[in-house]
């Protein structure tokens, strides 16, 4: 009997990852990551993803002679239509109405399914990561922006037109900061990686004392969320405040999710997990303060644990769709 | 062949309603409503509900000689446990750990199922009201407070411990008005019937001109949301402003729901629907301004149309649970 694999592809604005995922979720045999370089155009990006996919399949077959690929699952940012396999719009990649599913299927010679990248991340964590065993789980992916995915009854929930899960674009301050999406006061405008860096720089501009400038040789525009987490871990007071404020903003947003969904798990993915308990301890406190007690008692709020949740989840999305 | 009915019961803090609902949803043969008078105690309330239930069944059998009751569905406010049939806590009724399901089943001699009242309202509107045909629908019941119910894939979504759907207790202003639930800036604190009346009185206290005082003989504490809708319809400028502000608050909350759930329908139940297009027109505009276009395009926001959505929905909840 052969060992069955799905090729999982996670396409992001900065990097894409490709891995061979065993259909029982027991392992990723081969995993590769490359920079996306969207400025080279959609055809160029797609050609490189297909080349990396072929290489990953070849290397898997070399390592595991009886390996058989039954399909391809791909996660992509932005709204998409699963039925037609078309990515409608991805500002980070510059794709408009891009027939991702069929182009991948043709290039890789395998049946392909596509889904939203944040959906794939939470599905991956539910399958083999921090949210294993979850029945009703929400995933919040905090990077440059804030993405979301919803797993109800162990299956992805997509909504009426595949647009569900935009957790980052829920208002926590009706008259608050303008968000990139055009709305005001979105969670993303306060607690995304970019927002974390921006709040730190705003405090420095206002004259706050901090070790942050020394970490970027005085070039404040080089400060990232990662810089803030590092400085906070090293004891920098301003950075700790920025992280704690982040916990308060996220806490308001997560309390909404807890009161609406009564989930058993919220799993947080992305760079923000590097802030560790400095973030998660006050975040859990804020949720407990704001949300209904029976719902708080039912939920655990955990950082993701997978190296490539989107690759795992893209493979699982294929399996759930084509099973 | 007999004509099959479910007895639907909707228990509220002010009134309870009991009706005989045909299992195909085609009609409510007999419908009664009585004041709850919770101050008389849980046993008294329950005895009267059971008496009204028996009367409703008798009257139905008189009118329709082949009528057969296959069960009882009851909606109650507050968190409850469907598996044990126990209402955990209803501040408005003063019930704590009340075994509603088994008491009703014994008193009425029928298999009984219980569910949350706001869940029942949206399920009723999906079955036979304004949300007919909906696959993914959210119900928002605006009365003294703001309740919510979630129907996904045509079934009620209950969450990990039957607490899902507390849409009224989602934050739209992280540092905003204190809510009865202990949180800050909840939608309920801005847009419930009580909040609508309170905002009107606050404006009058601050010296605003209005016909409102004349409608209550100067007794401002007698102003209700209903008074505000009536004055707004009659052209009172302050009341129109209060209704328009309500639309803006609800719009922020509904935009969150649209971005999270990508529903096909949001149905609004309760007294607030009497404000009509004065409320719904600016509400739809606010949602369109705030939420993602593809999700806005997929959703219709409508007032409920059933006289007793909770009675219909309680019967349907029984059918879905025991069907």
mmCIF file with all atom_site columns, C-alpha atoms in Angstrom, chain B residues 58-146:
data_model
loop_
_atom_site.group_PDB
_atom_site.id
_atom_site.type_symbol
_atom_site.label_atom_id
_atom_site.label_alt_id
_atom_site.label_comp_id
_atom_site.label_asym_id
_atom_site.label_entity_id
_atom_site.label_seq_id
_atom_site.pdbx_PDB_ins_code
_atom_site.Cartn_x
_atom_site.Cartn_y
_atom_site.Cartn_z
_atom_site.occupancy
_atom_site.B_iso_or_equiv
_atom_site.pdbx_formal_charge
_atom_site.auth_seq_id
_atom_site.auth_comp_id
_atom_site.auth_asym_id
_atom_site.auth_atom_id
_atom_site.pdbx_PDB_model_num
ATOM 1  C CA . UNK B 1 58  ? -57.736 21.854 24.433 1.00 0.00 ? 58  UNK B CA 1
ATOM 2  C CA . UNK B 1 59  ? -58.844 24.742 22.255 1.00 0.00 ? 59  UNK B CA 1
ATOM 3  C CA . UNK B 1 60  ? -56.765 23.428 19.379 1.00 0.00 ? 60  UNK B CA 1
ATOM 4  C CA . UNK B 1 61  ? -58.318 19.955 19.675 1.00 0.00 ? 61  UNK B CA 1
ATOM 5  C CA . UNK B 1 62  ? -61.792 21.497 19.775 1.00 0.00 ? 62  UNK B CA 1
ATOM 6  C CA . UNK B 1 63  ? -61.138 23.506 16.632 1.00 0.00 ? 63  UNK B CA 1
ATOM 7  C CA . UNK B 1 64  ? -59.255 20.705 14.866 1.00 0.00 ? 64  UNK B CA 1
ATOM 8  C CA . UNK B 1 65  ? -60.630 17.353 16.054 1.00 0.00 ? 65  UNK B CA 1
ATOM 9  C CA . UNK B 1 66  ? -57.745 15.285 14.631 1.00 0.00 ? 66  UNK B CA 1
ATOM 10 C CA . UNK B 1 67  ? -55.082 17.528 16.197 1.00 0.00 ? 67  UNK B CA 1
ATOM 11 C CA . UNK B 1 68  ? -52.249 15.603 17.854 1.00 0.00 ? 68  UNK B CA 1
ATOM 12 C CA . UNK B 1 69  ? -49.499 17.192 19.961 1.00 0.00 ? 69  UNK B CA 1
ATOM 13 C CA . UNK B 1 70  ? -46.121 15.514 19.497 1.00 0.00 ? 70  UNK B CA 1
ATOM 14 C CA . UNK B 1 71  ? -44.190 17.691 21.937 1.00 0.00 ? 71  UNK B CA 1
ATOM 15 C CA . UNK B 1 72  ? -43.440 21.024 23.580 1.00 0.00 ? 72  UNK B CA 1
ATOM 16 C CA . UNK B 1 73  ? -40.731 23.548 22.720 1.00 0.00 ? 73  UNK B CA 1
ATOM 17 C CA . UNK B 1 74  ? -40.020 26.379 25.149 1.00 0.00 ? 74  UNK B CA 1
ATOM 18 C CA . UNK B 1 75  ? -37.776 29.411 24.823 1.00 0.00 ? 75  UNK B CA 1
ATOM 19 C CA . UNK B 1 76  ? -36.484 31.063 27.989 1.00 0.00 ? 76  UNK B CA 1
ATOM 20 C CA . UNK B 1 77  ? -34.161 34.000 28.589 1.00 0.00 ? 77  UNK B CA 1
ATOM 21 C CA . UNK B 1 78  ? -30.738 33.581 30.071 1.00 0.00 ? 78  UNK B CA 1
ATOM 22 C CA . UNK B 1 79  ? -28.068 30.929 29.823 1.00 0.00 ? 79  UNK B CA 1
ATOM 23 C CA . UNK B 1 80  ? -29.378 27.392 29.945 1.00 0.00 ? 80  UNK B CA 1
ATOM 24 C CA . UNK B 1 81  ? -28.201 23.849 29.466 1.00 0.00 ? 81  UNK B CA 1
ATOM 25 C CA . UNK B 1 82  ? -30.128 22.046 26.773 1.00 0.00 ? 82  UNK B CA 1
ATOM 26 C CA . UNK B 1 83  ? -28.781 18.610 27.691 1.00 0.00 ? 83  UNK B CA 1
ATOM 27 C CA . UNK B 1 84  ? -30.031 18.820 31.277 1.00 0.00 ? 84  UNK B CA 1
ATOM 28 C CA . UNK B 1 85  ? -33.003 21.055 30.475 1.00 0.00 ? 85  UNK B CA 1
ATOM 29 C CA . UNK B 1 86  ? -32.033 23.504 33.200 1.00 0.00 ? 86  UNK B CA 1
ATOM 30 C CA . UNK B 1 87  ? -32.235 27.299 33.016 1.00 0.00 ? 87  UNK B CA 1
ATOM 31 C CA . UNK B 1 88  ? -29.098 28.443 34.818 1.00 0.00 ? 88  UNK B CA 1
ATOM 32 C CA . UNK B 1 89  ? -29.951 32.044 35.538 1.00 0.00 ? 89  UNK B CA 1
ATOM 33 C CA . UNK B 1 90  ? -32.585 34.548 34.405 1.00 0.00 ? 90  UNK B CA 1
ATOM 34 C CA . UNK B 1 91  ? -32.224 37.883 36.187 1.00 0.00 ? 91  UNK B CA 1
ATOM 35 C CA . UNK B 1 92  ? -35.597 39.094 34.811 1.00 0.00 ? 92  UNK B CA 1
ATOM 36 C CA . UNK B 1 93  ? -37.450 36.073 36.181 1.00 0.00 ? 93  UNK B CA 1
ATOM 37 C CA . UNK B 1 94  ? -35.372 35.391 39.275 1.00 0.00 ? 94  UNK B CA 1
ATOM 38 C CA . UNK B 1 95  ? -34.819 31.761 38.273 1.00 0.00 ? 95  UNK B CA 1
ATOM 39 C CA . UNK B 1 96  ? -31.602 29.990 39.289 1.00 0.00 ? 96  UNK B CA 1
ATOM 40 C CA . UNK B 1 97  ? -30.853 26.414 38.168 1.00 0.00 ? 97  UNK B CA 1
ATOM 41 C CA . UNK B 1 98  ? -34.510 25.933 37.330 1.00 0.00 ? 98  UNK B CA 1
ATOM 42 C CA . UNK B 1 99  ? -35.419 22.523 35.781 1.00 0.00 ? 99  UNK B CA 1
ATOM 43 C CA . UNK B 1 100 ? -37.749 24.078 33.219 1.00 0.00 ? 100 UNK B CA 1
ATOM 44 C CA . UNK B 1 101 ? -37.769 21.219 30.709 1.00 0.00 ? 101 UNK B CA 1
ATOM 45 C CA . UNK B 1 102 ? -38.741 18.469 33.137 1.00 0.00 ? 102 UNK B CA 1
ATOM 46 C CA . UNK B 1 103 ? -41.289 20.610 34.963 1.00 0.00 ? 103 UNK B CA 1
ATOM 47 C CA . UNK B 1 104 ? -43.013 21.500 31.688 1.00 0.00 ? 104 UNK B CA 1
ATOM 48 C CA . UNK B 1 105 ? -42.867 17.898 30.446 1.00 0.00 ? 105 UNK B CA 1
ATOM 49 C CA . UNK B 1 106 ? -44.472 16.631 33.640 1.00 0.00 ? 106 UNK B CA 1
ATOM 50 C CA . UNK B 1 107 ? -47.106 19.376 33.768 1.00 0.00 ? 107 UNK B CA 1
ATOM 51 C CA . UNK B 1 108 ? -48.090 19.099 30.106 1.00 0.00 ? 108 UNK B CA 1
ATOM 52 C CA . UNK B 1 109 ? -47.567 15.363 29.656 1.00 0.00 ? 109 UNK B CA 1
ATOM 53 C CA . UNK B 1 110 ? -45.414 15.857 26.539 1.00 0.00 ? 110 UNK B CA 1
ATOM 54 C CA . UNK B 1 111 ? -41.786 15.431 25.561 1.00 0.00 ? 111 UNK B CA 1
ATOM 55 C CA . UNK B 1 112 ? -40.220 18.891 25.932 1.00 0.00 ? 112 UNK B CA 1
ATOM 56 C CA . UNK B 1 113 ? -37.120 20.690 24.670 1.00 0.00 ? 113 UNK B CA 1
ATOM 57 C CA . UNK B 1 114 ? -35.886 24.111 25.768 1.00 0.00 ? 114 UNK B CA 1
ATOM 58 C CA . UNK B 1 115 ? -33.721 26.725 24.081 1.00 0.00 ? 115 UNK B CA 1
ATOM 59 C CA . UNK B 1 116 ? -32.754 30.354 24.486 1.00 0.00 ? 116 UNK B CA 1
ATOM 60 C CA . UNK B 1 117 ? -35.549 32.828 23.643 1.00 0.00 ? 117 UNK B CA 1
ATOM 61 C CA . UNK B 1 118 ? -33.470 34.904 21.227 1.00 0.00 ? 118 UNK B CA 1
ATOM 62 C CA . UNK B 1 119 ? -32.382 31.701 19.474 1.00 0.00 ? 119 UNK B CA 1
ATOM 63 C CA . UNK B 1 120 ? -36.033 30.757 19.102 1.00 0.00 ? 120 UNK B CA 1
ATOM 64 C CA . UNK B 1 121 ? -36.928 34.173 17.654 1.00 0.00 ? 121 UNK B CA 1
ATOM 65 C CA . UNK B 1 122 ? -34.412 33.957 14.805 1.00 0.00 ? 122 UNK B CA 1
ATOM 66 C CA . UNK B 1 123 ? -35.245 30.309 14.151 1.00 0.00 ? 123 UNK B CA 1
ATOM 67 C CA . UNK B 1 124 ? -38.937 31.247 13.906 1.00 0.00 ? 124 UNK B CA 1
ATOM 68 C CA . UNK B 1 125 ? -38.214 34.060 11.447 1.00 0.00 ? 125 UNK B CA 1
ATOM 69 C CA . UNK B 1 126 ? -36.056 31.663 9.386  1.00 0.00 ? 126 UNK B CA 1
ATOM 70 C CA . UNK B 1 127 ? -38.788 29.048 9.372  1.00 0.00 ? 127 UNK B CA 1
ATOM 71 C CA . UNK B 1 128 ? -41.838 31.138 8.549  1.00 0.00 ? 128 UNK B CA 1
ATOM 72 C CA . UNK B 1 129 ? -40.990 34.828 8.791  1.00 0.00 ? 129 UNK B CA 1
ATOM 73 C CA . UNK B 1 130 ? -38.778 37.495 7.241  1.00 0.00 ? 130 UNK B CA 1
ATOM 74 C CA . UNK B 1 131 ? -35.730 35.216 7.006  1.00 0.00 ? 131 UNK B CA 1
ATOM 75 C CA . UNK B 1 132 ? -37.387 32.367 5.091  1.00 0.00 ? 132 UNK B CA 1
ATOM 76 C CA . UNK B 1 133 ? -34.931 30.744 2.735  1.00 0.00 ? 133 UNK B CA 1
ATOM 77 C CA . UNK B 1 134 ? -31.921 31.954 4.725  1.00 0.00 ? 134 UNK B CA 1
ATOM 78 C CA . UNK B 1 135 ? -29.010 29.547 5.095  1.00 0.00 ? 135 UNK B CA 1
ATOM 79 C CA . UNK B 1 136 ? -26.799 31.641 7.387  1.00 0.00 ? 136 UNK B CA 1
ATOM 80 C CA . UNK B 1 137 ? -28.915 34.094 9.407  1.00 0.00 ? 137 UNK B CA 1
ATOM 81 C CA . UNK B 1 138 ? -28.347 36.213 12.484 1.00 0.00 ? 138 UNK B CA 1
ATOM 82 C CA . UNK B 1 139 ? -31.204 37.394 14.633 1.00 0.00 ? 139 UNK B CA 1
ATOM 83 C CA . UNK B 1 140 ? -30.977 40.495 16.794 1.00 0.00 ? 140 UNK B CA 1
ATOM 84 C CA . UNK B 1 141 ? -33.848 41.001 19.219 1.00 0.00 ? 141 UNK B CA 1
ATOM 85 C CA . UNK B 1 142 ? -33.989 44.569 20.489 1.00 0.00 ? 142 UNK B CA 1
ATOM 86 C CA . UNK B 1 143 ? -36.216 45.148 23.485 1.00 0.00 ? 143 UNK B CA 1
ATOM 87 C CA . UNK B 1 144 ? -35.247 46.097 27.026 1.00 0.00 ? 144 UNK B CA 1
ATOM 88 C CA . UNK B 1 145 ? -31.884 44.504 26.185 1.00 0.00 ? 145 UNK B CA 1
ATOM 89 C CA . UNK B 1 146 ? -30.369 43.148 22.986 1.00 0.00 ? 146 UNK B CA 1
#
